[in-house]
Structures are given as structure tokens and as C-alpha cells.
PDB file of C-alpha atoms in Angstrom:
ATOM      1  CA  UNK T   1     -27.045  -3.493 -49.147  1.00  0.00           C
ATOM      2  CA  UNK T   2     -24.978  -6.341 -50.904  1.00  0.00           C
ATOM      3  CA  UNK T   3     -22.700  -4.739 -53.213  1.00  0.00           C
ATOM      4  CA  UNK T   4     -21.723  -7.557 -56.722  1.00  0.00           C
ATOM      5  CA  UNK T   5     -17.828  -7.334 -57.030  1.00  0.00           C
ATOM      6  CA  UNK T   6     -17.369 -10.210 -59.052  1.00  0.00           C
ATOM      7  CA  UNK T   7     -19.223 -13.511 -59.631  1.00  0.00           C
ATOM      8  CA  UNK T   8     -17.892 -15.111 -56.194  1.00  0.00           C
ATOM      9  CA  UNK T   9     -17.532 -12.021 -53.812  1.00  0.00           C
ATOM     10  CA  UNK T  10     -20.275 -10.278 -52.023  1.00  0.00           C
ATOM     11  CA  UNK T  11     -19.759  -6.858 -49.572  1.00  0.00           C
ATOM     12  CA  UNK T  12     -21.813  -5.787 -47.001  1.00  0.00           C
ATOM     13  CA  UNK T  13     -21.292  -2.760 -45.388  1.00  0.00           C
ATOM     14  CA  UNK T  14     -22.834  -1.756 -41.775  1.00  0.00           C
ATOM     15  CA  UNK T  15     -22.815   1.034 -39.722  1.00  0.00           C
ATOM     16  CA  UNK T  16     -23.010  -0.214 -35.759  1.00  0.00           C
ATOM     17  CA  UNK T  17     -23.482   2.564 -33.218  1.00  0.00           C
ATOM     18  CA  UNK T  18     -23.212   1.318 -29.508  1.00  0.00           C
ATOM     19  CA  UNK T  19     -24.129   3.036 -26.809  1.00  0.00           C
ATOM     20  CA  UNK T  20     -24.272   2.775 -23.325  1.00  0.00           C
ATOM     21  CA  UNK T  21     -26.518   5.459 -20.929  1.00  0.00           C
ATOM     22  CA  UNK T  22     -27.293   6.245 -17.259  1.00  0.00           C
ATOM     23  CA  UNK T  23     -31.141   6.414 -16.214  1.00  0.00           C
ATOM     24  CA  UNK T  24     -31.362   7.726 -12.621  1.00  0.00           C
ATOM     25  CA  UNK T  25     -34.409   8.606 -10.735  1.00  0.00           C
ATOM     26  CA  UNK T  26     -33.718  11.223  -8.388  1.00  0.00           C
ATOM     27  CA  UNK T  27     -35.303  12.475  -5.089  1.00  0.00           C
ATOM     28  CA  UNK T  28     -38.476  13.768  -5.236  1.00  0.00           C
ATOM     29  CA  UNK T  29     -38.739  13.118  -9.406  1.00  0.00           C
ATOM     30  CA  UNK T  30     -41.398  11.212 -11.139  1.00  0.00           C
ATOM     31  CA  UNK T  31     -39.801   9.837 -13.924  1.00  0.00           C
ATOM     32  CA  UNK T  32     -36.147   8.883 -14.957  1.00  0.00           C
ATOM     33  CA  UNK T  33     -33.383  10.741 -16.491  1.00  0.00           C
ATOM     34  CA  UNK T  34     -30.827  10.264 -18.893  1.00  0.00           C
ATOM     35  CA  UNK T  35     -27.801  11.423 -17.162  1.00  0.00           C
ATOM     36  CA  UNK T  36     -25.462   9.888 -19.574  1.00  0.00           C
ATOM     37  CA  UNK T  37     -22.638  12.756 -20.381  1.00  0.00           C
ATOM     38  CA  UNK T  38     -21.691  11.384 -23.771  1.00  0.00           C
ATOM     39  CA  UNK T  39     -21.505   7.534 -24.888  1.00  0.00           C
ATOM     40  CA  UNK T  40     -19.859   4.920 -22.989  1.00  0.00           C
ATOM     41  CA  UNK T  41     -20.803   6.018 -18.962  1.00  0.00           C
ATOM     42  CA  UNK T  42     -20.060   4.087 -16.043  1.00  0.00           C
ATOM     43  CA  UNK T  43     -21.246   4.872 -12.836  1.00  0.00           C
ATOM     44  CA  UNK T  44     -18.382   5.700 -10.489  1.00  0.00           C
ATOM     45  CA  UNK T  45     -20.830   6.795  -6.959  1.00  0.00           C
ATOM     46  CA  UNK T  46     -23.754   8.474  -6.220  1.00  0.00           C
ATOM     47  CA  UNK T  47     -24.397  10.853  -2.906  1.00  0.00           C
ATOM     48  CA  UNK T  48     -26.279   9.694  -0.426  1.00  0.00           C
ATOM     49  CA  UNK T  49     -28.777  11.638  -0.645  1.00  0.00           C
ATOM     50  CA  UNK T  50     -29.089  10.811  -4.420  1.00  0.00           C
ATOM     51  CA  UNK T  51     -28.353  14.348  -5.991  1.00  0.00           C
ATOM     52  CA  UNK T  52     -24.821  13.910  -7.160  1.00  0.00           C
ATOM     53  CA  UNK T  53     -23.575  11.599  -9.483  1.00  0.00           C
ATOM     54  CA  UNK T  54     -19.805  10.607 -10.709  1.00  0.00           C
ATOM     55  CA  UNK T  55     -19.964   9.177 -14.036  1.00  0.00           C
ATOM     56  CA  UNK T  56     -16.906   7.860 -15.427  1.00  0.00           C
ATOM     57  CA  UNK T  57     -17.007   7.563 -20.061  1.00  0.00           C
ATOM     58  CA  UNK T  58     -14.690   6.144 -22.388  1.00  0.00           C
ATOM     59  CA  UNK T  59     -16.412   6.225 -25.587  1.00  0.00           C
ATOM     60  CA  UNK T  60     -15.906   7.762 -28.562  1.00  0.00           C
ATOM     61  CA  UNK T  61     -16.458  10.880 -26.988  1.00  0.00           C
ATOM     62  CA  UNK T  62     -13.694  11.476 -25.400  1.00  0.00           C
ATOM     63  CA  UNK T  63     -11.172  10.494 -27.616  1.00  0.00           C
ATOM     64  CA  UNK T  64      -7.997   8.850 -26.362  1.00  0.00           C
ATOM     65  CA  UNK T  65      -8.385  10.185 -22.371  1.00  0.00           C
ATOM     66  CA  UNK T  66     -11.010   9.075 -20.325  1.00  0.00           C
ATOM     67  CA  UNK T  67     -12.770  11.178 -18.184  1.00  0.00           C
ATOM     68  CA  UNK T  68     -14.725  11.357 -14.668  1.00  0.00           C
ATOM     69  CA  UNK T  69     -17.580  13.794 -14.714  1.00  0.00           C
ATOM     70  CA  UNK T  70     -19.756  15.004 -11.920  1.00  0.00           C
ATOM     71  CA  UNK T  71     -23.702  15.126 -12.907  1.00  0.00           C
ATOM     72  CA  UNK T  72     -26.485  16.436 -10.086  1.00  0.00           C
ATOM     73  CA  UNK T  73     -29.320  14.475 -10.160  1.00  0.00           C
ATOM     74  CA  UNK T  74     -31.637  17.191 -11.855  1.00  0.00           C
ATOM     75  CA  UNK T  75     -30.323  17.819 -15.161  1.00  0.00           C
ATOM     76  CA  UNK T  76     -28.251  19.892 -14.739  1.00  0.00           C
ATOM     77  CA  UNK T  77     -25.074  20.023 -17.177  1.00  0.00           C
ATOM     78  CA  UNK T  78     -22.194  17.937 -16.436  1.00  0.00           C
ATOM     79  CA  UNK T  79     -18.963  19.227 -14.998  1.00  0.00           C
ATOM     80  CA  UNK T  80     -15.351  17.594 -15.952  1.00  0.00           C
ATOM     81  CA  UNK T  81     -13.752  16.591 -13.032  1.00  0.00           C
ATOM     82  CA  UNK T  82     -10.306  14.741 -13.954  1.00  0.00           C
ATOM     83  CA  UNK T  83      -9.198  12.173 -16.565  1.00  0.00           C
ATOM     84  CA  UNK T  84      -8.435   8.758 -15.229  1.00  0.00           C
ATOM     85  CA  UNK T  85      -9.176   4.959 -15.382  1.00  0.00           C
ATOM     86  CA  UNK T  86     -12.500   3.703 -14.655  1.00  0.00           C
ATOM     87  CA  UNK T  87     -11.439   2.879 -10.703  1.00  0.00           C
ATOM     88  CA  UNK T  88     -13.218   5.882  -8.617  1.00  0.00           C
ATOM     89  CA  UNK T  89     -15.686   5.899  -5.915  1.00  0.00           C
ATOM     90  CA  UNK T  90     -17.612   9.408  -4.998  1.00  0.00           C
ATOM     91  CA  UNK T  91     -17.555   9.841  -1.053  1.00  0.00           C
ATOM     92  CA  UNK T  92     -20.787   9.645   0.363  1.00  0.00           C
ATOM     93  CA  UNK T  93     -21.518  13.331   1.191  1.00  0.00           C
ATOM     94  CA  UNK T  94     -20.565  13.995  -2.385  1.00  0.00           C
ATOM     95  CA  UNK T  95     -17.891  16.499  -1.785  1.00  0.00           C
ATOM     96  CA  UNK T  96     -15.181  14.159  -2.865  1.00  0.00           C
ATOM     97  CA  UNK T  97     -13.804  11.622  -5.232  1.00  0.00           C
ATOM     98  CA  UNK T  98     -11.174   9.030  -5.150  1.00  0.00           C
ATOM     99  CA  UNK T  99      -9.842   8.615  -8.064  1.00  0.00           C
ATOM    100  CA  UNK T 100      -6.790   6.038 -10.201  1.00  0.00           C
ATOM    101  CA  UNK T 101      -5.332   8.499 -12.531  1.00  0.00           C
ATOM    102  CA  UNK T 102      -4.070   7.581 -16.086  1.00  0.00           C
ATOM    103  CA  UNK T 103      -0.315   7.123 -14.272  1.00  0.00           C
ATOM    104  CA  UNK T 104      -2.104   4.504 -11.411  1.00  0.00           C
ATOM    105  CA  UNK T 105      -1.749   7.435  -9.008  1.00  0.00           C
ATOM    106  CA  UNK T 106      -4.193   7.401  -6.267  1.00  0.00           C
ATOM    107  CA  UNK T 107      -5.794  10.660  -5.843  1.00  0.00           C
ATOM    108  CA  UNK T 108      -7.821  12.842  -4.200  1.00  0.00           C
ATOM    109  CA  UNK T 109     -10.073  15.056  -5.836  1.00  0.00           C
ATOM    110  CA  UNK T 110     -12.597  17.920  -4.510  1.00  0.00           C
ATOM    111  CA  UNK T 111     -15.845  18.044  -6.003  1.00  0.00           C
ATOM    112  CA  UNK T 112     -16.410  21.608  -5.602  1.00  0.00           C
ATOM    113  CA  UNK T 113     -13.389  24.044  -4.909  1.00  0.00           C
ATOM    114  CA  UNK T 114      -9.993  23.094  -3.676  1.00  0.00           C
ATOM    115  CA  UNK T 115      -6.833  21.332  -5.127  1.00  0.00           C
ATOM    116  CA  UNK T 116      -6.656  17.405  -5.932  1.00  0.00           C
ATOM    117  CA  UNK T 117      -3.908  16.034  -4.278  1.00  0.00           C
ATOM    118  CA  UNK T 118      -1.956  12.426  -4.584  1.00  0.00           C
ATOM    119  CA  UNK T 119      -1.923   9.672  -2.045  1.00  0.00           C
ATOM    120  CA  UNK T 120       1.061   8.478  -1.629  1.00  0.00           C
ATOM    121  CA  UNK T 121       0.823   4.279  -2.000  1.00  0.00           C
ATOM    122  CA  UNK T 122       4.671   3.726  -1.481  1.00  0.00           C
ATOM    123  CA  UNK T 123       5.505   0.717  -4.166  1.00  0.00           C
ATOM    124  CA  UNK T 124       1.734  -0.246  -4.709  1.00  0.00           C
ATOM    125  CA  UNK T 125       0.194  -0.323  -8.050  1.00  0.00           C
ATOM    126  CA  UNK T 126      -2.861  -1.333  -9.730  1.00  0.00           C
ATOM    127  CA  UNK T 127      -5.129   0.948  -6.779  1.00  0.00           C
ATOM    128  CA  UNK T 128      -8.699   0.423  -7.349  1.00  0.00           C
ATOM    129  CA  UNK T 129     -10.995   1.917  -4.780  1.00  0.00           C
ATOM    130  CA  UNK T 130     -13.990   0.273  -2.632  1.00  0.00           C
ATOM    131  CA  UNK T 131     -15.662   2.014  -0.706  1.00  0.00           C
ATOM    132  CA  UNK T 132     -15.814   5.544   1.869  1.00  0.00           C
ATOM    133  CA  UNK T 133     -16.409   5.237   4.899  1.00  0.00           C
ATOM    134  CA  UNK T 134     -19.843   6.511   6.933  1.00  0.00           C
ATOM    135  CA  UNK T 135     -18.520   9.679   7.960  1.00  0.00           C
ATOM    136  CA  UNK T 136     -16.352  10.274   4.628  1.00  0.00           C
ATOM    137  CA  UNK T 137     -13.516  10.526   6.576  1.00  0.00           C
ATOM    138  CA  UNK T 138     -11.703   7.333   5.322  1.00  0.00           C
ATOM    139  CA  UNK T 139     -11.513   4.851   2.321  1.00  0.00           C
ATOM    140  CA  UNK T 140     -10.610   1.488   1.057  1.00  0.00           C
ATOM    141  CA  UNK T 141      -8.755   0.422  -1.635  1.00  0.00           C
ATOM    142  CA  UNK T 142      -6.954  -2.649  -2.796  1.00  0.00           C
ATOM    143  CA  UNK T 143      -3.265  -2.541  -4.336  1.00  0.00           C
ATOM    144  CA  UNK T 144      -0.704  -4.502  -5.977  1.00  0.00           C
ATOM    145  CA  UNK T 145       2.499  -4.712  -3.748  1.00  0.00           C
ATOM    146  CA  UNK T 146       6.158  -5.577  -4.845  1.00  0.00           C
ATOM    147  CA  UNK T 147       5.136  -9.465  -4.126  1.00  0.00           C
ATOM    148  CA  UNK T 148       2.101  -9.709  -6.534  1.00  0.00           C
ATOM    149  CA  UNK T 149      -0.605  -9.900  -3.617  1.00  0.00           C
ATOM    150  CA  UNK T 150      -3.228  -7.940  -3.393  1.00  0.00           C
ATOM    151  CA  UNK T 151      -4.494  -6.670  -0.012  1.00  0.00           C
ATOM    152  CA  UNK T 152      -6.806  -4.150   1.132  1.00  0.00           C
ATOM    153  CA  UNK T 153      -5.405  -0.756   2.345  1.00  0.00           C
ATOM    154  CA  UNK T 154      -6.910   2.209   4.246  1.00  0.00           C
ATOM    155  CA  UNK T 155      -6.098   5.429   3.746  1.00  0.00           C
ATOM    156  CA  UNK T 156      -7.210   8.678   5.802  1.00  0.00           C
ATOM    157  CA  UNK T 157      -8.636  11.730   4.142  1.00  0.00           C
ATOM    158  CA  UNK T 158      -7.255  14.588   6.223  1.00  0.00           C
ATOM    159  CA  UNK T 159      -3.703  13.425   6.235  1.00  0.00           C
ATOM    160  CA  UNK T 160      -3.236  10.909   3.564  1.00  0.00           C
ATOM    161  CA  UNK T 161      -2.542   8.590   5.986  1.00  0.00           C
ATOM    162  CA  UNK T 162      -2.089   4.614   4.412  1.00  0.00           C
ATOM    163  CA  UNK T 163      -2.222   1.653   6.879  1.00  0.00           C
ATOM    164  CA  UNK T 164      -2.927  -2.099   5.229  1.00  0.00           C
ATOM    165  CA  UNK T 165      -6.543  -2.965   6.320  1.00  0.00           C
ATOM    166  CA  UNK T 166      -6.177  -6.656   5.490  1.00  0.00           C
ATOM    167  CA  UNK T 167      -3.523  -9.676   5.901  1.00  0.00           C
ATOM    168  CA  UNK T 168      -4.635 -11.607   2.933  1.00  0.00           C
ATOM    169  CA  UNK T 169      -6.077 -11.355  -0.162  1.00  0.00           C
ATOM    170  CA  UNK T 170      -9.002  -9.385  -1.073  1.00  0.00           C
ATOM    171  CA  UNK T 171     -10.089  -7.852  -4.357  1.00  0.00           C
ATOM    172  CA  UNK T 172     -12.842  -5.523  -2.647  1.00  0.00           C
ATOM    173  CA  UNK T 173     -14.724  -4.344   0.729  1.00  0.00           C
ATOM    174  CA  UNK T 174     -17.461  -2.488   2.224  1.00  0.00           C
ATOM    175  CA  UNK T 175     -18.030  -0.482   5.500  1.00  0.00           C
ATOM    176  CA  UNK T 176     -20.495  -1.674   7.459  1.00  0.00           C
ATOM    177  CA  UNK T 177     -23.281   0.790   8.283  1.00  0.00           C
ATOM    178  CA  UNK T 178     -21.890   2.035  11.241  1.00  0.00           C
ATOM    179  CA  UNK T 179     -18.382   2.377   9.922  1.00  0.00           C
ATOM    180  CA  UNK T 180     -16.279   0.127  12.357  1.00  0.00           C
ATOM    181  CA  UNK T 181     -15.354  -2.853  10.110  1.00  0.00           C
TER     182      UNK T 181
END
């Protein structure tokens, strides 16, 4: 609605609400599901077998700290997991998440009891996380070292373990099905 301030100046005034969501269609479900948490979700992984999902929001909703949530696939209510940037993968068995923290600390984080715990990246920054392995027991991530170049980097998930998994350049990579490369 135009408001008249004077002869030569017209006001408009809006309200925009944006909104982003997450429709999933879950094992053994007919129809989808709105598994957003609260406004601005981005999927961080999904299970294997399609019942656990890590949503990552940064809306509105949660105010200045963005936050990782764990949804199951049924509707069930969310859990917080840990605030952090938007770079986190869910391991394929669902029972963990690695995660860039709000510091660029890599970390570790169980999705049902236990501690987190911090990988230490020795001088890298800027982690962001690709992919688990197969048999959950590794994953990749890229970092930023001391020269500026990104490489790829994997790390181990029983003893923290990081050993560069590339010579050159690369932003992001997959296992392969069977886990090898």
C-alpha cells in the first residue's frame, strides 16, 4: 500500500518472508515430509539406510550461531547436535558427524552418546569435509595449508590419524563404492 508523503515521494512498504525446507521421503513412507527444523536448512548427510538425517540452518531461527541438527526420517523431533559452519558430512551408518566448528576446528561428533572430540589439522584451515568412507571408518576433507593450496587430506576415525590424500589441488572427492580410492 503506497503511502502520499509529499507531492513527489511515494513509500511502499513489504514484508518478504523466505524460506527454505527439506522434503524427504523415507523408507517404507508414501508420501514426503517436511523435515525442515526451522527456516534456512541445508542438508549436511543422510544414513544409508535413509532414516537419519543431519540438517545444518542458519536462518532467522537461530539467531547469530548456526546449528547442525540430527532429524530421523519419521518425524520425529529434531535433536541439536553442535553449532558450526555449514561444512559437515553425516557418516554413512549414521552414528557420526564430521563437523567445521565456528573456530574452523575439525571435529568429531557422536550422534548418539559419547564425547565430540577435535582433529587435529596441524596449520590447515578452511576444512570442509567430502565424503566417509564405506565402512565409516575414514574421511576426506580438503584444507588450506600455510602455502594457499588446497589438497585433499584423510583422516582416520579411531585415532585421529591425518595423512594428505592428494598431491595437487582438489576442492572435493568421493569413495568409490568399494572404498579403495
Amino acid at each position: 500500500m503506497p503511502f502520499n508523503l509529499t507531492d513527489q515521494t511515494i513509500v511502499y512498504i513489504t514484508r518478504d518472508i523466505e524460506r527454505a525446507a527439506v522434503h524427504v521421503l523415507a523408507p517404507g513412507q508414501t508420501r514426503e515430509r517436511d523435515l525442515s527444523v526451522l527456516d534456512w536448512p541445508l542438508v549436511a548427510g543422510l544414513s544409508d539406510d535413509g532414516r537419519l538425517l543431519l540438517v545444518h540452518e542458519s536462518g532467522e531461527g537461530t539467531g547469530v550461531t548456526p546449528t547442525f541438527f540430527l532429524r530421523r526420517t519419521d518425524g520425529s523431533p529434531s535433536v541439536k547436535l553442535v553449532s558450526g559452519s555449514p561444512r559437515g558430512k553425516l557418516s554413512r551408518d549414521g552414528r557420526w558427524a564430521a563437523i567445521v566448528d565456528r573456530d574452523d576446528r575439525l571435529m568429531i561428533v557422536p550422534t548418539r552418546a559419547g564425547e565430540s572430540r577435535e582433529i587435529r589439522t596441524d596449520r590447515l584451515t578452511r576444512h570442509w569435509i567430502t565424503d566417509w568412507s564405506p565402512d565409516n571408518k575414514r574421511f576426506l576433507f580438503s584444507g588450506l595449508g600455510q602455502d594457499k593450496k588446497r589438497l585433499l587430506y584423510r583422516c582416520t576415525l579411531e585415532t585421529g590419524a591425518v595423512e594428505p590424500f592428494s598431491k595437487e589441488l582438489i576442492l572435493g572427492a568421493w569413495y568409490t563404492p568399494d572404498g579403495k580410492r
